[in-house]
Amino acid sequence: MRKPFIAGNWKMNMNAASAVSLASGLVKELEGVDSVDVAVCPPFVYLQAVAAALSASNIALGSQNVYFEENGAFTGEISCDMLKDVCCTYAIIGHSERRHVMGETDELINKKVSAAINGGLLPIFCVGELLAERNAGTTNDVVARQVKKGLEGICDERIQAVTIAYEPVWAIGTGLTATPEQAQEVHAMIRGLLTELYGKDIAQSLRIQYGGSAKPGNTAELMGQPDVDGLLVGGASLKVEDFAAMVKTVA
Ligand code: PEP
């Protein structure tokens, strides 16, 4: 039985005051909810303030990125130890905006996934196809490649730290959502691939989130799919009432 996992990706939004206010609002709204794992991923600079606001709650903290080196001359980057130092549990890795805006490759993402696990963080490892790739009928090939390359060298023990987020790029921030059937089809393909790579027991235990314009109105039908174990939420995670409503729908 996989426990549902809903994570909010705040992206490059908020300021110090609104980040704390959003976190505090969620703590209040979600008090007592323990049947769903919940995390929020604010910008790096607000992690510490948000960690303080979440301290007496079940809501976990995550980063939106992490670098694979431990320390040194890597200007602008943030290490696993630094993130753990400010109470992060999770790290989003390979988000489509990092792949397609910042140019991150499967190889770099693989190094980050590996380093995050070794460094004691739980990766939320993102995969997903572009619209042109879906239209060309190559969704499964693209996503399978991203999963295989992103998880290269990750052994049976270490994979248990990973949540996979399937996020069709054409659905992120566009208001277009994959239909529940489209999401389920790719999630089932990913689980099949995980079965090949890690065996049935591990594949059945791993959580696969859907992301792409998830909101209160489509949460129930997406989460009603057998292989959709949670949501990675962008826009709708910026409002207490929307994100809390999504978590409560799942709970
Ligand atoms: C995301 O950023 O991971 C995301 C899914 O964004 P949105 O929910 O806004 O589409």
mmCIF file of C-alpha atoms in Angstrom, residues 32-212:
data_model
loop_
_atom_site.group_PDB
_atom_site.id
_atom_site.type_symbol
_atom_site.label_atom_id
_atom_site.label_comp_id
_atom_site.label_asym_id
_atom_site.label_seq_id
_atom_site.Cartn_x
_atom_site.Cartn_y
_atom_site.Cartn_z
ATOM 1 C CA GLY A 32 -4.381 16.341 12.001
ATOM 2 C CA VAL A 33 -4.059 15.130 8.392
ATOM 3 C CA ASP A 34 -1.692 12.178 8.548
ATOM 4 C CA SER A 35 -2.927 9.792 5.859
ATOM 5 C CA VAL A 36 -1.104 11.800 3.170
ATOM 6 C CA ASP A 37 2.564 12.785 3.041
ATOM 7 C CA VAL A 38 2.743 16.519 2.322
ATOM 8 C CA ALA A 39 5.761 18.629 1.397
ATOM 9 C CA VAL A 40 6.388 22.172 0.202
ATOM 10 C CA CYS A 41 9.383 23.267 -1.854
ATOM 11 C CA PRO A 42 10.024 27.013 -1.519
ATOM 12 C CA PRO A 43 12.870 28.942 -3.148
ATOM 13 C CA PHE A 44 16.238 28.299 -1.429
ATOM 14 C CA VAL A 45 16.348 31.695 0.255
ATOM 15 C CA TYR A 46 13.104 31.067 2.153
ATOM 16 C CA LEU A 47 13.819 27.487 3.259
ATOM 17 C CA GLN A 48 14.921 28.443 6.749
ATOM 18 C CA ALA A 49 11.983 30.737 7.423
ATOM 19 C CA VAL A 50 9.523 28.171 6.057
ATOM 20 C CA ALA A 51 11.196 25.405 8.099
ATOM 21 C CA ALA A 52 10.505 27.429 11.244
ATOM 22 C CA ALA A 53 6.869 27.935 10.246
ATOM 23 C CA LEU A 54 6.454 24.174 9.621
ATOM 24 C CA SER A 55 8.335 23.041 12.726
ATOM 25 C CA ALA A 56 5.358 21.826 14.746
ATOM 26 C CA SER A 57 3.616 20.164 11.787
ATOM 27 C CA ASN A 58 3.678 17.013 9.648
ATOM 28 C CA ILE A 59 4.445 19.058 6.540
ATOM 29 C CA ALA A 60 7.912 18.316 5.191
ATOM 30 C CA LEU A 61 10.284 20.693 3.479
ATOM 31 C CA GLY A 62 11.927 20.183 0.096
ATOM 32 C CA SER A 63 14.240 22.098 -2.201
ATOM 33 C CA GLN A 64 13.665 22.723 -5.906
ATOM 34 C CA ASN A 65 17.162 21.615 -6.877
ATOM 35 C CA VAL A 66 20.449 20.382 -5.429
ATOM 36 C CA TYR A 67 24.015 20.127 -6.690
ATOM 37 C CA PHE A 68 25.896 16.819 -6.760
ATOM 38 C CA GLU A 69 29.218 17.984 -5.310
ATOM 39 C CA GLU A 70 29.689 18.130 -1.536
ATOM 40 C CA ASN A 71 31.317 21.569 -1.350
ATOM 41 C CA GLY A 72 33.874 23.778 -3.050
ATOM 42 C CA ALA A 73 34.135 26.215 -5.928
ATOM 43 C CA PHE A 74 30.659 25.850 -7.446
ATOM 44 C CA THR A 75 29.347 29.390 -7.416
ATOM 45 C CA GLY A 76 25.603 29.609 -7.026
ATOM 46 C CA GLU A 77 25.066 25.948 -6.200
ATOM 47 C CA ILE A 78 23.683 24.347 -3.025
ATOM 48 C CA SER A 79 24.772 20.998 -1.543
ATOM 49 C CA CYS A 80 22.853 18.195 0.167
ATOM 50 C CA ASP A 81 24.422 19.025 3.525
ATOM 51 C CA MET A 82 23.351 22.646 3.240
ATOM 52 C CA LEU A 83 19.792 21.578 2.475
ATOM 53 C CA LYS A 84 19.715 19.131 5.367
ATOM 54 C CA ASP A 85 21.123 21.874 7.576
ATOM 55 C CA VAL A 86 17.970 23.912 6.900
ATOM 56 C CA CYS A 87 15.680 20.925 7.531
ATOM 57 C CA CYS A 88 15.015 19.729 3.977
ATOM 58 C CA THR A 89 13.819 16.157 3.591
ATOM 59 C CA TYR A 90 13.139 16.167 -0.156
ATOM 60 C CA ALA A 91 14.802 17.635 -3.245
ATOM 61 C CA ILE A 92 13.059 18.074 -6.595
ATOM 62 C CA ILE A 93 15.516 16.946 -9.277
ATOM 63 C CA GLY A 94 15.227 17.177 -13.060
ATOM 64 C CA HIS A 95 12.138 19.388 -13.138
ATOM 65 C CA SER A 96 11.239 20.175 -16.749
ATOM 66 C CA GLU A 97 12.100 23.835 -16.229
ATOM 67 C CA ARG A 98 15.610 22.784 -15.233
ATOM 68 C CA ARG A 99 15.826 20.378 -18.179
ATOM 69 C CA HIS A 100 14.422 22.725 -20.810
ATOM 70 C CA VAL A 101 15.168 26.243 -19.528
ATOM 71 C CA MET A 102 18.492 25.604 -17.739
ATOM 72 C CA GLY A 103 19.605 22.817 -20.090
ATOM 73 C CA GLU A 104 20.087 20.024 -17.538
ATOM 74 C CA THR A 105 20.898 16.683 -19.132
ATOM 75 C CA ASP A 106 19.944 13.139 -18.117
ATOM 76 C CA GLU A 107 23.576 12.628 -17.063
ATOM 77 C CA LEU A 108 23.614 15.654 -14.743
ATOM 78 C CA ILE A 109 20.238 14.700 -13.309
ATOM 79 C CA ASN A 110 21.523 11.164 -12.648
ATOM 80 C CA LYS A 111 24.465 12.592 -10.690
ATOM 81 C CA LYS A 112 22.086 14.740 -8.652
ATOM 82 C CA VAL A 113 19.710 11.843 -7.893
ATOM 83 C CA SER A 114 22.634 9.710 -6.796
ATOM 84 C CA ALA A 115 24.215 12.461 -4.682
ATOM 85 C CA ALA A 116 20.893 13.339 -3.057
ATOM 86 C CA ILE A 117 20.295 9.738 -1.957
ATOM 87 C CA ASN A 118 23.877 9.391 -0.695
ATOM 88 C CA GLY A 119 23.527 12.713 1.083
ATOM 89 C CA GLY A 120 20.357 11.706 2.913
ATOM 90 C CA LEU A 121 17.760 13.579 0.863
ATOM 91 C CA LEU A 122 14.707 12.001 -0.777
ATOM 92 C CA PRO A 123 14.666 12.901 -4.491
ATOM 93 C CA ILE A 124 11.461 13.815 -6.295
ATOM 94 C CA PHE A 125 12.806 12.834 -9.692
ATOM 95 C CA CYS A 126 10.872 14.446 -12.565
ATOM 96 C CA VAL A 127 10.352 13.076 -16.058
ATOM 97 C CA GLY A 128 8.021 14.041 -18.884
ATOM 98 C CA GLU A 129 7.671 14.570 -22.597
ATOM 99 C CA LEU A 130 7.375 17.743 -24.666
ATOM 100 C CA LEU A 131 4.216 18.361 -26.699
ATOM 101 C CA ALA A 132 6.090 17.658 -29.954
ATOM 102 C CA GLU A 133 7.253 14.328 -28.520
ATOM 103 C CA ARG A 134 3.699 13.374 -27.524
ATOM 104 C CA ASN A 135 2.395 14.388 -30.953
ATOM 105 C CA ALA A 136 5.131 12.329 -32.588
ATOM 106 C CA GLY A 137 4.030 9.289 -30.564
ATOM 107 C CA THR A 138 7.345 9.063 -28.681
ATOM 108 C CA THR A 139 6.092 9.746 -25.131
ATOM 109 C CA ASN A 140 6.916 6.277 -23.817
ATOM 110 C CA ASP A 141 10.359 6.246 -25.442
ATOM 111 C CA VAL A 142 11.265 9.675 -24.046
ATOM 112 C CA VAL A 143 9.998 8.983 -20.535
ATOM 113 C CA ALA A 144 11.570 5.509 -20.456
ATOM 114 C CA ARG A 145 14.925 7.000 -21.491
ATOM 115 C CA GLN A 146 14.689 9.684 -18.799
ATOM 116 C CA VAL A 147 13.819 7.097 -16.133
ATOM 117 C CA LYS A 148 16.583 4.665 -17.155
ATOM 118 C CA LYS A 149 19.288 7.328 -17.470
ATOM 119 C CA GLY A 150 18.202 9.248 -14.391
ATOM 120 C CA LEU A 151 18.312 6.100 -12.274
ATOM 121 C CA GLU A 152 21.475 4.586 -13.759
ATOM 122 C CA GLY A 153 23.591 3.011 -11.035
ATOM 123 C CA ILE A 154 20.912 3.403 -8.353
ATOM 124 C CA CYS A 155 20.716 0.023 -6.622
ATOM 125 C CA ASP A 156 17.736 -1.725 -5.007
ATOM 126 C CA GLU A 157 18.386 -0.244 -1.552
ATOM 127 C CA ARG A 158 18.901 3.321 -2.752
ATOM 128 C CA ILE A 159 15.913 3.450 -5.117
ATOM 129 C CA GLN A 160 13.545 3.227 -2.148
ATOM 130 C CA ALA A 161 14.386 6.862 -1.342
ATOM 131 C CA VAL A 162 13.049 8.046 -4.695
ATOM 132 C CA THR A 163 9.641 9.391 -5.713
ATOM 133 C CA ILE A 164 9.154 9.708 -9.466
ATOM 134 C CA ALA A 165 7.075 12.617 -10.762
ATOM 135 C CA TYR A 166 5.593 12.210 -14.238
ATOM 136 C CA GLU A 167 5.053 15.724 -15.547
ATOM 137 C CA PRO A 168 4.115 16.094 -19.207
ATOM 138 C CA VAL A 169 5.833 19.362 -20.121
ATOM 139 C CA TRP A 170 2.855 20.540 -22.203
ATOM 140 C CA ALA A 171 0.680 20.392 -19.071
ATOM 141 C CA ILE A 172 2.952 22.355 -16.734
ATOM 142 C CA GLY A 173 1.657 25.828 -15.974
ATOM 143 C CA THR A 174 -0.481 25.788 -19.114
ATOM 144 C CA GLY A 175 -3.870 24.936 -17.645
ATOM 145 C CA LEU A 176 -3.841 21.800 -19.817
ATOM 146 C CA THR A 177 -3.992 18.652 -17.726
ATOM 147 C CA ALA A 178 -3.304 15.136 -18.921
ATOM 148 C CA THR A 179 -6.538 13.168 -18.797
ATOM 149 C CA PRO A 180 -6.591 10.609 -15.990
ATOM 150 C CA GLU A 181 -6.249 7.927 -18.686
ATOM 151 C CA GLN A 182 -3.211 9.614 -20.263
ATOM 152 C CA ALA A 183 -1.580 9.931 -16.850
ATOM 153 C CA GLN A 184 -2.368 6.327 -15.911
ATOM 154 C CA GLU A 185 -0.986 5.017 -19.199
ATOM 155 C CA VAL A 186 2.425 6.623 -18.612
ATOM 156 C CA HIS A 187 2.456 5.823 -14.891
ATOM 157 C CA ALA A 188 1.768 2.152 -15.694
ATOM 158 C CA MET A 189 4.575 2.193 -18.264
ATOM 159 C CA ILE A 190 6.962 3.670 -15.668
ATOM 160 C CA ARG A 191 5.944 1.066 -13.104
ATOM 161 C CA GLY A 192 6.500 -1.663 -15.680
ATOM 162 C CA LEU A 193 9.967 -0.298 -16.319
ATOM 163 C CA LEU A 194 10.687 -0.153 -12.575
ATOM 164 C CA THR A 195 9.568 -3.790 -12.373
ATOM 165 C CA GLU A 196 12.126 -4.699 -15.041
ATOM 166 C CA LEU A 197 14.832 -2.708 -13.253
ATOM 167 C CA TYR A 198 14.100 -3.531 -9.604
ATOM 168 C CA GLY A 199 11.586 -6.368 -9.469
ATOM 169 C CA LYS A 200 7.895 -6.381 -8.636
ATOM 170 C CA ASP A 201 8.043 -5.749 -4.884
ATOM 171 C CA ILE A 202 10.168 -2.630 -5.157
ATOM 172 C CA ALA A 203 8.261 -1.328 -8.194
ATOM 173 C CA GLN A 204 4.974 -1.742 -6.335
ATOM 174 C CA SER A 205 6.322 0.151 -3.337
ATOM 175 C CA LEU A 206 7.614 3.199 -5.232
ATOM 176 C CA ARG A 207 5.440 6.298 -5.493
ATOM 177 C CA ILE A 208 4.786 7.968 -8.838
ATOM 178 C CA GLN A 209 3.328 11.474 -8.678
ATOM 179 C CA TYR A 210 1.538 13.230 -11.521
ATOM 180 C CA GLY A 211 2.263 16.907 -12.178
ATOM 181 C CA GLY A 212 0.847 19.349 -14.724
#
